[in-house]
Every structure is written in C-alpha cells, then in structure tokens.
Amino acid sequence: MTLIVAWIGVDDKKTGKEVSSLYIASDSRYSIGQRDKFDYGIKVFGSSKYPEIFGFCGDVLFPSIVLGQIIPQIDSGILLNENDNCEQKTNKIFNFIKTSLENYPSSFLGGSFTILHGTRFEKIFKLFKISYFKNKGLNMEEIPLGNISTKTYSDGSGAKEFDENWSKIWDNHRHNDYRTSRAVYHCLTKTLDEIKDPYTGGLSQIIGLYRIKNSRLFGVVNNNNKYIYGKLSSEDINSESIEWRNENFERFDPDTLKIIEGAQRQPLQEATP
C-alpha cells in the first residue's frame, strides 16, 4: 500500500500569509504480499516543463503506468496549456486517467489507489486527490491547503503509524518545529525508521514545487550516503543538478556531504512534557 504525505510551507507577506512551497513525499517500497518487496520503486513524479507534481499510493501498476504516460505528454506541451488554471489542468489530468482506466483490464487492478496532483498557477498552489475504489469508481476532490506550514494529507497502509507520530509529537505547540514544513519530513523519516507495516519501507523520496520554476526532485542524504528514489547513488552521477536534503530537511552539499554554508540548521527534538 505505501505511505504518502503532502505538506506546505507558508511565508508571511505584507498582504498576509501565502503558500510558498508544496511537497509530496513517499516511501520507496513496491510489494506483492508481505514477502516480496522492492525498495527502489518510484512513487513521486514531476514535470520539468510545468509546475505539476504527483504521488500515489495503493495499487502500483495502474498509477505508475498512467503517470508514466501523463508526464511526457505534459512536458511535450500536448496535455496542458500554459494559460490553464489549476482546475483546468487537474480536470484534463482526471479525464486522461478516467479514459485510461476505462480501457484497463479489471483483472490487472490490485485494488484501490489514490493519485495526488499538486499544481500551481501564477502564485496559487492547489492539491487534488484522484481516488479509485471498486464500489465507488473514480472520483476527484480538492484538498484544502490552509495558511499554516503543516501536513495537508497522509494516506496508505503506513499512514496510521505516521499520523500517530504526528499527533503525539510534531503537531504539538511545545515542539520546536510546530507548524513548520520541516516537521512533516522529520515525522516521515522517523516513521520510516520505525515502521511496522510490512507494505511500507525503504527511504523517503520527495518532489516539490516552489513559487518559481517547475517540479523539483530532491535527493536524500542518509548516514552520509546519497539516495534517489530510495536507491543508493553509487554511480558517477551529476549530483549538483538537484537539491539534496538530510533527515532534518537541511540542504546538503552532495560532494562534501555537509550542510551547505549558510543553510539554517533545523532542530530534531521531540516535544517537552
């Protein structure tokens, strides 16, 4: 099933509080039953040409196939137009998923699934959920983002453990990271370190949107090793082409494996009693 989480970062502006960033993160496990697993599965996706990010949980095959079709068509300028607002974009994506599902063999579906779509038009961020259940069919709804830095959505078989950690520790006004975007990532990494759900595992993977440019894939630094989509990056890769974060959500230099000079250190502490 997996664990998927979305959250926002909010800044104080002269005109009031404004969403400045939107993130979707997941674990990296694909599983068949409780014994067979693959901890390098891609569960978050982003467009390099448009401000669109995606993540999924539940059935693996259909969401990974359909998102693998959607992203290239977005990047090629086929599916979306630059003047489409958030609602127009997600409606086009929903209809693409709907027609694909109508032609998909029902025997291939392993169960229900949820696809998150994060998008931005001008300075407006929005998050939509497209869900399929056998008895309800395919449905879409908008997930309210609010105006504080916090978790906006969690789902999957690992969500129960995540939500328990979130409510007990990080969603507590006594915590140093209360109502910060980094608190959600702290909670995610702690949950994955201690997860009991056999269908959730591997390292985190993150995709994000800021006020400018398009999707941003983040590399993960864990125990002085670099990972992308849960896989150890031992190959000779161009590490500087993406942004890297450690378990505290601090910006890391991928060459020195040290916090970037000038980057704010983030405390990783639990709430006081």
PDB file of C-alpha atoms in Angstrom, residues 12-245:
ATOM      1  CA  ASP A  12       4.427  35.865   5.976  1.00  0.00           C
ATOM      2  CA  LYS A  13       3.960  38.586   3.366  1.00  0.00           C
ATOM      3  CA  LYS A  14       2.802  42.189   3.629  1.00  0.00           C
ATOM      4  CA  THR A  15      -0.528  41.051   2.225  1.00  0.00           C
ATOM      5  CA  GLY A  16      -0.776  38.171   4.694  1.00  0.00           C
ATOM      6  CA  LYS A  17       0.243  34.526   4.810  1.00  0.00           C
ATOM      7  CA  GLU A  18       0.938  32.854   1.453  1.00  0.00           C
ATOM      8  CA  VAL A  19       1.792  29.292   0.448  1.00  0.00           C
ATOM      9  CA  SER A  20       5.380  29.304  -0.798  1.00  0.00           C
ATOM     10  CA  SER A  21       6.007  25.592  -1.326  1.00  0.00           C
ATOM     11  CA  LEU A  22       4.150  22.311  -1.758  1.00  0.00           C
ATOM     12  CA  TYR A  23       5.712  18.879  -1.255  1.00  0.00           C
ATOM     13  CA  ILE A  24       4.684  15.280  -1.879  1.00  0.00           C
ATOM     14  CA  ALA A  25       6.783  12.531  -0.301  1.00  0.00           C
ATOM     15  CA  SER A  26       6.555   8.774  -0.034  1.00  0.00           C
ATOM     16  CA  ASP A  27       8.377   5.658   0.998  1.00  0.00           C
ATOM     17  CA  SER A  28      10.046   3.614  -1.770  1.00  0.00           C
ATOM     18  CA  ARG A  29       8.590   0.118  -1.375  1.00  0.00           C
ATOM     19  CA  TYR A  30       6.743  -1.874  -4.024  1.00  0.00           C
ATOM     20  CA  SER A  31       5.410  -5.104  -2.550  1.00  0.00           C
ATOM     21  CA  ILE A  32       3.494  -8.224  -3.542  1.00  0.00           C
ATOM     22  CA  GLY A  33       2.159  -9.797  -0.390  1.00  0.00           C
ATOM     23  CA  GLN A  34       4.288  -9.496   2.735  1.00  0.00           C
ATOM     24  CA  ARG A  35       7.356 -11.377   1.489  1.00  0.00           C
ATOM     25  CA  ASP A  36       8.257  -9.969  -1.923  1.00  0.00           C
ATOM     26  CA  LYS A  37       9.377  -6.354  -1.943  1.00  0.00           C
ATOM     27  CA  PHE A  38      11.376  -3.872  -3.989  1.00  0.00           C
ATOM     28  CA  ASP A  39      12.569  -0.751  -2.172  1.00  0.00           C
ATOM     29  CA  TYR A  40      13.522   1.320  -5.240  1.00  0.00           C
ATOM     30  CA  GLY A  41      10.016   1.915  -6.593  1.00  0.00           C
ATOM     31  CA  ILE A  42       9.199   5.385  -7.969  1.00  0.00           C
ATOM     32  CA  LYS A  43       6.121   6.869  -6.267  1.00  0.00           C
ATOM     33  CA  VAL A  44       6.552  10.605  -6.824  1.00  0.00           C
ATOM     34  CA  PHE A  45       6.656  12.273 -10.218  1.00  0.00           C
ATOM     35  CA  GLY A  46       7.114  15.789 -11.575  1.00  0.00           C
ATOM     36  CA  SER A  47       7.066  17.743 -14.797  1.00  0.00           C
ATOM     37  CA  SER A  48      10.183  19.610 -15.901  1.00  0.00           C
ATOM     38  CA  LYS A  49       8.183  21.996 -18.104  1.00  0.00           C
ATOM     39  CA  TYR A  50       5.099  22.747 -15.993  1.00  0.00           C
ATOM     40  CA  PRO A  51       4.524  23.259 -12.228  1.00  0.00           C
ATOM     41  CA  GLU A  52       2.927  19.838 -11.727  1.00  0.00           C
ATOM     42  CA  ILE A  53       3.839  17.185  -9.140  1.00  0.00           C
ATOM     43  CA  PHE A  54       2.293  13.797  -8.424  1.00  0.00           C
ATOM     44  CA  GLY A  55       2.421  10.926  -5.971  1.00  0.00           C
ATOM     45  CA  PHE A  56       0.401   7.761  -5.461  1.00  0.00           C
ATOM     46  CA  CYS A  57      -0.433   5.026  -3.008  1.00  0.00           C
ATOM     47  CA  GLY A  58      -2.360   1.767  -3.228  1.00  0.00           C
ATOM     48  CA  ASP A  59      -2.256  -0.318  -6.393  1.00  0.00           C
ATOM     49  CA  VAL A  60       1.145   0.137  -8.061  1.00  0.00           C
ATOM     50  CA  LEU A  61       0.736  -0.939 -11.674  1.00  0.00           C
ATOM     51  CA  PHE A  62      -2.005   1.357 -12.995  1.00  0.00           C
ATOM     52  CA  PRO A  63      -0.829   4.607 -11.326  1.00  0.00           C
ATOM     53  CA  SER A  64       2.777   4.048 -12.400  1.00  0.00           C
ATOM     54  CA  ILE A  65       1.672   3.303 -15.974  1.00  0.00           C
ATOM     55  CA  VAL A  66      -0.702   6.247 -16.288  1.00  0.00           C
ATOM     56  CA  LEU A  67       1.687   8.747 -14.676  1.00  0.00           C
ATOM     57  CA  GLY A  68       4.408   7.434 -16.962  1.00  0.00           C
ATOM     58  CA  GLN A  69       2.140   8.445 -19.852  1.00  0.00           C
ATOM     59  CA  ILE A  70       0.979  11.770 -18.401  1.00  0.00           C
ATOM     60  CA  ILE A  71       4.380  13.292 -17.548  1.00  0.00           C
ATOM     61  CA  PRO A  72       5.903  13.057 -21.063  1.00  0.00           C
ATOM     62  CA  GLN A  73       2.727  14.492 -22.581  1.00  0.00           C
ATOM     63  CA  ILE A  74       2.805  17.407 -20.143  1.00  0.00           C
ATOM     64  CA  ASP A  75       6.496  18.016 -20.840  1.00  0.00           C
ATOM     65  CA  SER A  76       5.884  17.905 -24.588  1.00  0.00           C
ATOM     66  CA  GLY A  77       3.135  20.515 -24.367  1.00  0.00           C
ATOM     67  CA  ILE A  78       0.461  18.056 -25.501  1.00  0.00           C
ATOM     68  CA  LEU A  79      -1.802  17.673 -22.481  1.00  0.00           C
ATOM     69  CA  LEU A  80      -1.733  21.110 -20.825  1.00  0.00           C
ATOM     70  CA  ASN A  81      -1.612  24.738 -21.948  1.00  0.00           C
ATOM     71  CA  GLU A  82       0.390  27.477 -20.247  1.00  0.00           C
ATOM     72  CA  ASN A  83      -2.750  29.543 -19.641  1.00  0.00           C
ATOM     73  CA  ASP A  84      -4.661  26.676 -17.972  1.00  0.00           C
ATOM     74  CA  ASN A  85      -5.507  27.432 -14.340  1.00  0.00           C
ATOM     75  CA  CYS A  86      -5.231  24.804 -11.602  1.00  0.00           C
ATOM     76  CA  GLU A  87      -8.770  23.481 -12.066  1.00  0.00           C
ATOM     77  CA  GLN A  88      -8.439  23.231 -15.824  1.00  0.00           C
ATOM     78  CA  LYS A  89      -5.169  21.340 -15.535  1.00  0.00           C
ATOM     79  CA  THR A  90      -6.391  18.814 -12.997  1.00  0.00           C
ATOM     80  CA  ASN A  91      -9.637  18.265 -14.955  1.00  0.00           C
ATOM     81  CA  LYS A  92      -7.598  17.367 -18.037  1.00  0.00           C
ATOM     82  CA  ILE A  93      -5.465  15.014 -15.974  1.00  0.00           C
ATOM     83  CA  PHE A  94      -8.540  13.445 -14.342  1.00  0.00           C
ATOM     84  CA  ASN A  95     -10.127  12.826 -17.761  1.00  0.00           C
ATOM     85  CA  PHE A  96      -6.900  11.270 -19.036  1.00  0.00           C
ATOM     86  CA  ILE A  97      -6.828   8.908 -16.050  1.00  0.00           C
ATOM     87  CA  LYS A  98     -10.549   8.170 -16.441  1.00  0.00           C
ATOM     88  CA  THR A  99     -10.321   7.148 -20.108  1.00  0.00           C
ATOM     89  CA  SER A 100      -7.193   5.097 -19.414  1.00  0.00           C
ATOM     90  CA  LEU A 101      -8.930   3.267 -16.569  1.00  0.00           C
ATOM     91  CA  GLU A 102     -11.963   2.534 -18.757  1.00  0.00           C
ATOM     92  CA  ASN A 103      -9.704   0.606 -21.129  1.00  0.00           C
ATOM     93  CA  TYR A 104      -7.633  -1.060 -18.417  1.00  0.00           C
ATOM     94  CA  PRO A 105      -8.316  -4.776 -17.708  1.00  0.00           C
ATOM     95  CA  SER A 106     -10.088  -5.020 -14.355  1.00  0.00           C
ATOM     96  CA  SER A 107      -8.192  -8.226 -13.634  1.00  0.00           C
ATOM     97  CA  PHE A 108      -4.966  -6.170 -13.610  1.00  0.00           C
ATOM     98  CA  LEU A 109      -6.109  -3.913 -10.776  1.00  0.00           C
ATOM     99  CA  GLY A 110      -4.653  -4.952  -7.456  1.00  0.00           C
ATOM    100  CA  GLY A 111      -7.123  -2.840  -5.506  1.00  0.00           C
ATOM    101  CA  SER A 112      -7.857   0.791  -4.764  1.00  0.00           C
ATOM    102  CA  PHE A 113      -5.423   3.631  -5.432  1.00  0.00           C
ATOM    103  CA  THR A 114      -5.023   7.353  -4.817  1.00  0.00           C
ATOM    104  CA  ILE A 115      -3.116   9.770  -7.033  1.00  0.00           C
ATOM    105  CA  LEU A 116      -2.203  13.198  -5.648  1.00  0.00           C
ATOM    106  CA  HIS A 117      -1.782  16.097  -8.054  1.00  0.00           C
ATOM    107  CA  GLY A 118      -0.075  19.248  -6.804  1.00  0.00           C
ATOM    108  CA  THR A 119      -0.162  22.239  -9.118  1.00  0.00           C
ATOM    109  CA  ARG A 120       0.446  25.992  -9.298  1.00  0.00           C
ATOM    110  CA  PHE A 121      -0.988  28.752 -11.479  1.00  0.00           C
ATOM    111  CA  GLU A 122       0.716  32.110 -11.081  1.00  0.00           C
ATOM    112  CA  LYS A 123       1.095  32.269  -7.260  1.00  0.00           C
ATOM    113  CA  ILE A 124      -1.806  29.954  -6.408  1.00  0.00           C
ATOM    114  CA  PHE A 125      -0.981  26.433  -5.192  1.00  0.00           C
ATOM    115  CA  LYS A 126      -3.585  23.682  -5.156  1.00  0.00           C
ATOM    116  CA  LEU A 127      -3.667  19.983  -4.285  1.00  0.00           C
ATOM    117  CA  PHE A 128      -6.123  17.458  -5.716  1.00  0.00           C
ATOM    118  CA  LYS A 129      -6.827  13.816  -4.877  1.00  0.00           C
ATOM    119  CA  ILE A 130      -7.952  11.340  -7.533  1.00  0.00           C
ATOM    120  CA  SER A 131      -9.106   8.084  -5.942  1.00  0.00           C
ATOM    121  CA  TYR A 132     -10.389   4.769  -7.220  1.00  0.00           C
ATOM    122  CA  PHE A 133     -12.430   2.250  -5.221  1.00  0.00           C
ATOM    123  CA  LYS A 134     -14.120  -0.741  -6.792  1.00  0.00           C
ATOM    124  CA  ASN A 135     -17.517   0.090  -5.268  1.00  0.00           C
ATOM    125  CA  LYS A 136     -17.282   3.865  -5.882  1.00  0.00           C
ATOM    126  CA  GLY A 137     -15.349   4.171  -9.117  1.00  0.00           C
ATOM    127  CA  LEU A 138     -13.044   7.085  -9.875  1.00  0.00           C
ATOM    128  CA  ASN A 139     -13.510  10.378  -8.017  1.00  0.00           C
ATOM    129  CA  MET A 140     -11.675  13.676  -7.649  1.00  0.00           C
ATOM    130  CA  GLU A 141     -11.666  16.241  -4.855  1.00  0.00           C
ATOM    131  CA  GLU A 142      -9.601  19.239  -3.843  1.00  0.00           C
ATOM    132  CA  ILE A 143      -7.618  19.050  -0.604  1.00  0.00           C
ATOM    133  CA  PRO A 144      -7.693  22.398   1.264  1.00  0.00           C
ATOM    134  CA  LEU A 145      -4.186  23.750   1.906  1.00  0.00           C
ATOM    135  CA  GLY A 146      -4.876  26.370   4.580  1.00  0.00           C
ATOM    136  CA  ASN A 147      -2.420  29.115   5.531  1.00  0.00           C
ATOM    137  CA  ILE A 148      -0.025  27.481   8.024  1.00  0.00           C
ATOM    138  CA  SER A 149       3.025  25.313   7.392  1.00  0.00           C
ATOM    139  CA  THR A 150       1.812  21.808   8.153  1.00  0.00           C
ATOM    140  CA  LYS A 151       0.767  18.421   6.851  1.00  0.00           C
ATOM    141  CA  THR A 152      -2.133  18.591   4.424  1.00  0.00           C
ATOM    142  CA  TYR A 153      -2.623  14.915   3.586  1.00  0.00           C
ATOM    143  CA  SER A 154      -1.468  11.406   4.529  1.00  0.00           C
ATOM    144  CA  ASP A 155      -2.615   8.068   3.179  1.00  0.00           C
ATOM    145  CA  GLY A 156      -1.654   4.449   2.623  1.00  0.00           C
ATOM    146  CA  SER A 157      -1.152   1.471   4.875  1.00  0.00           C
ATOM    147  CA  GLY A 158       1.647   3.279   6.724  1.00  0.00           C
ATOM    148  CA  ALA A 159      -0.462   6.383   7.392  1.00  0.00           C
ATOM    149  CA  LYS A 160      -1.756   5.113  10.739  1.00  0.00           C
ATOM    150  CA  GLU A 161       1.744   4.967  12.209  1.00  0.00           C
ATOM    151  CA  PHE A 162       2.659   8.308  10.648  1.00  0.00           C
ATOM    152  CA  ASP A 163      -0.485  10.000  11.964  1.00  0.00           C
ATOM    153  CA  GLU A 164       0.116   8.643  15.469  1.00  0.00           C
ATOM    154  CA  ASN A 165       3.652  10.050  15.483  1.00  0.00           C
ATOM    155  CA  TRP A 166       2.403  13.321  14.033  1.00  0.00           C
ATOM    156  CA  SER A 167      -0.333  13.864  16.612  1.00  0.00           C
ATOM    157  CA  LYS A 168       1.787  12.775  19.593  1.00  0.00           C
ATOM    158  CA  ILE A 169       4.999  14.628  18.772  1.00  0.00           C
ATOM    159  CA  TRP A 170       5.129  17.126  15.910  1.00  0.00           C
ATOM    160  CA  ASP A 171       1.602  18.538  15.894  1.00  0.00           C
ATOM    161  CA  ASN A 172       2.217  19.841  19.408  1.00  0.00           C
ATOM    162  CA  HIS A 173       2.688  23.526  20.188  1.00  0.00           C
ATOM    163  CA  ARG A 174       5.517  22.644  22.590  1.00  0.00           C
ATOM    164  CA  HIS A 175       7.624  21.143  19.815  1.00  0.00           C
ATOM    165  CA  ASN A 176      10.399  23.323  18.378  1.00  0.00           C
ATOM    166  CA  ASP A 177       9.199  22.542  14.855  1.00  0.00           C
ATOM    167  CA  TYR A 178       5.489  23.043  15.472  1.00  0.00           C
ATOM    168  CA  ARG A 179       3.790  24.346  12.339  1.00  0.00           C
ATOM    169  CA  THR A 180       6.868  24.199  10.129  1.00  0.00           C
ATOM    170  CA  SER A 181       7.168  22.356   6.847  1.00  0.00           C
ATOM    171  CA  ARG A 182      10.296  20.543   8.061  1.00  0.00           C
ATOM    172  CA  ALA A 183       8.287  18.969  10.906  1.00  0.00           C
ATOM    173  CA  VAL A 184       6.394  16.818   8.411  1.00  0.00           C
ATOM    174  CA  TYR A 185       9.602  15.492   6.921  1.00  0.00           C
ATOM    175  CA  HIS A 186      11.024  14.822  10.400  1.00  0.00           C
ATOM    176  CA  CYS A 187       7.904  12.788  11.163  1.00  0.00           C
ATOM    177  CA  LEU A 188       8.161  10.924   7.856  1.00  0.00           C
ATOM    178  CA  THR A 189      11.790   9.890   8.380  1.00  0.00           C
ATOM    179  CA  LYS A 190      11.127   8.803  11.981  1.00  0.00           C
ATOM    180  CA  THR A 191       8.109   6.775  10.888  1.00  0.00           C
ATOM    181  CA  LEU A 192      10.043   5.027   8.107  1.00  0.00           C
ATOM    182  CA  ASP A 193      12.892   4.260  10.537  1.00  0.00           C
ATOM    183  CA  GLU A 194      10.468   2.507  12.903  1.00  0.00           C
ATOM    184  CA  ILE A 195       7.700   1.330  10.551  1.00  0.00           C
ATOM    185  CA  LYS A 196       5.931  -1.898  11.416  1.00  0.00           C
ATOM    186  CA  ASP A 197       3.661  -2.025   8.376  1.00  0.00           C
ATOM    187  CA  PRO A 198       5.219  -4.638   6.036  1.00  0.00           C
ATOM    188  CA  TYR A 199       3.936  -2.847   2.923  1.00  0.00           C
ATOM    189  CA  THR A 200       5.818   0.373   3.739  1.00  0.00           C
ATOM    190  CA  GLY A 201       9.588   0.723   3.748  1.00  0.00           C
ATOM    191  CA  GLY A 202      12.787   1.909   2.159  1.00  0.00           C
ATOM    192  CA  LEU A 203      13.921   5.514   2.263  1.00  0.00           C
ATOM    193  CA  SER A 204      11.852   8.584   1.530  1.00  0.00           C
ATOM    194  CA  GLN A 205      11.535  10.251  -1.865  1.00  0.00           C
ATOM    195  CA  ILE A 206      10.405  13.843  -2.319  1.00  0.00           C
ATOM    196  CA  ILE A 207       9.096  16.051  -5.103  1.00  0.00           C
ATOM    197  CA  GLY A 208       8.254  19.704  -4.574  1.00  0.00           C
ATOM    198  CA  LEU A 209       7.000  22.979  -6.028  1.00  0.00           C
ATOM    199  CA  TYR A 210       8.149  26.497  -5.186  1.00  0.00           C
ATOM    200  CA  ARG A 211       6.809  29.864  -6.326  1.00  0.00           C
ATOM    201  CA  ILE A 212       9.071  29.837  -9.368  1.00  0.00           C
ATOM    202  CA  LYS A 213      10.046  27.241 -11.961  1.00  0.00           C
ATOM    203  CA  ASN A 214       8.641  23.738 -12.139  1.00  0.00           C
ATOM    204  CA  SER A 215       8.892  20.481 -10.175  1.00  0.00           C
ATOM    205  CA  ARG A 216      11.957  19.869  -8.043  1.00  0.00           C
ATOM    206  CA  LEU A 217      13.220  16.395  -7.283  1.00  0.00           C
ATOM    207  CA  PHE A 218      15.137  16.137  -4.021  1.00  0.00           C
ATOM    208  CA  GLY A 219      17.939  13.722  -3.306  1.00  0.00           C
ATOM    209  CA  VAL A 220      18.078  12.253   0.198  1.00  0.00           C
ATOM    210  CA  VAL A 221      21.213  12.078   2.342  1.00  0.00           C
ATOM    211  CA  ASN A 222      21.086   9.356   4.981  1.00  0.00           C
ATOM    212  CA  ASN A 223      24.038   8.145   7.080  1.00  0.00           C
ATOM    213  CA  ASN A 224      26.429  10.002   4.744  1.00  0.00           C
ATOM    214  CA  ASN A 225      25.084   8.239   1.675  1.00  0.00           C
ATOM    215  CA  LYS A 226      23.090   9.717  -1.205  1.00  0.00           C
ATOM    216  CA  TYR A 227      19.811   8.200  -2.370  1.00  0.00           C
ATOM    217  CA  ILE A 228      17.398   8.973  -5.209  1.00  0.00           C
ATOM    218  CA  TYR A 229      14.006   7.224  -5.247  1.00  0.00           C
ATOM    219  CA  GLY A 230      15.261   5.009  -2.430  1.00  0.00           C
ATOM    220  CA  LYS A 231      18.279   3.736  -4.380  1.00  0.00           C
ATOM    221  CA  LEU A 232      21.852   4.314  -3.280  1.00  0.00           C
ATOM    222  CA  SER A 233      23.542   6.630  -5.781  1.00  0.00           C
ATOM    223  CA  SER A 234      26.872   4.869  -6.072  1.00  0.00           C
ATOM    224  CA  GLU A 235      27.153   5.626  -9.781  1.00  0.00           C
ATOM    225  CA  ASP A 236      29.086   8.575 -11.198  1.00  0.00           C
ATOM    226  CA  ILE A 237      26.135  10.971 -11.278  1.00  0.00           C
ATOM    227  CA  ASN A 238      25.820  14.725 -11.678  1.00  0.00           C
ATOM    228  CA  SER A 239      24.813  15.315  -8.067  1.00  0.00           C
ATOM    229  CA  GLU A 240      24.723  19.099  -8.347  1.00  0.00           C
ATOM    230  CA  SER A 241      21.830  19.033 -10.807  1.00  0.00           C
ATOM    231  CA  ILE A 242      19.293  18.576  -7.987  1.00  0.00           C
ATOM    232  CA  GLU A 243      18.834  19.714  -4.389  1.00  0.00           C
ATOM    233  CA  TRP A 244      19.761  17.388  -1.524  1.00  0.00           C
ATOM    234  CA  ARG A 245      18.253  17.196   1.970  1.00  0.00           C
TER     235      ARG A 245
END
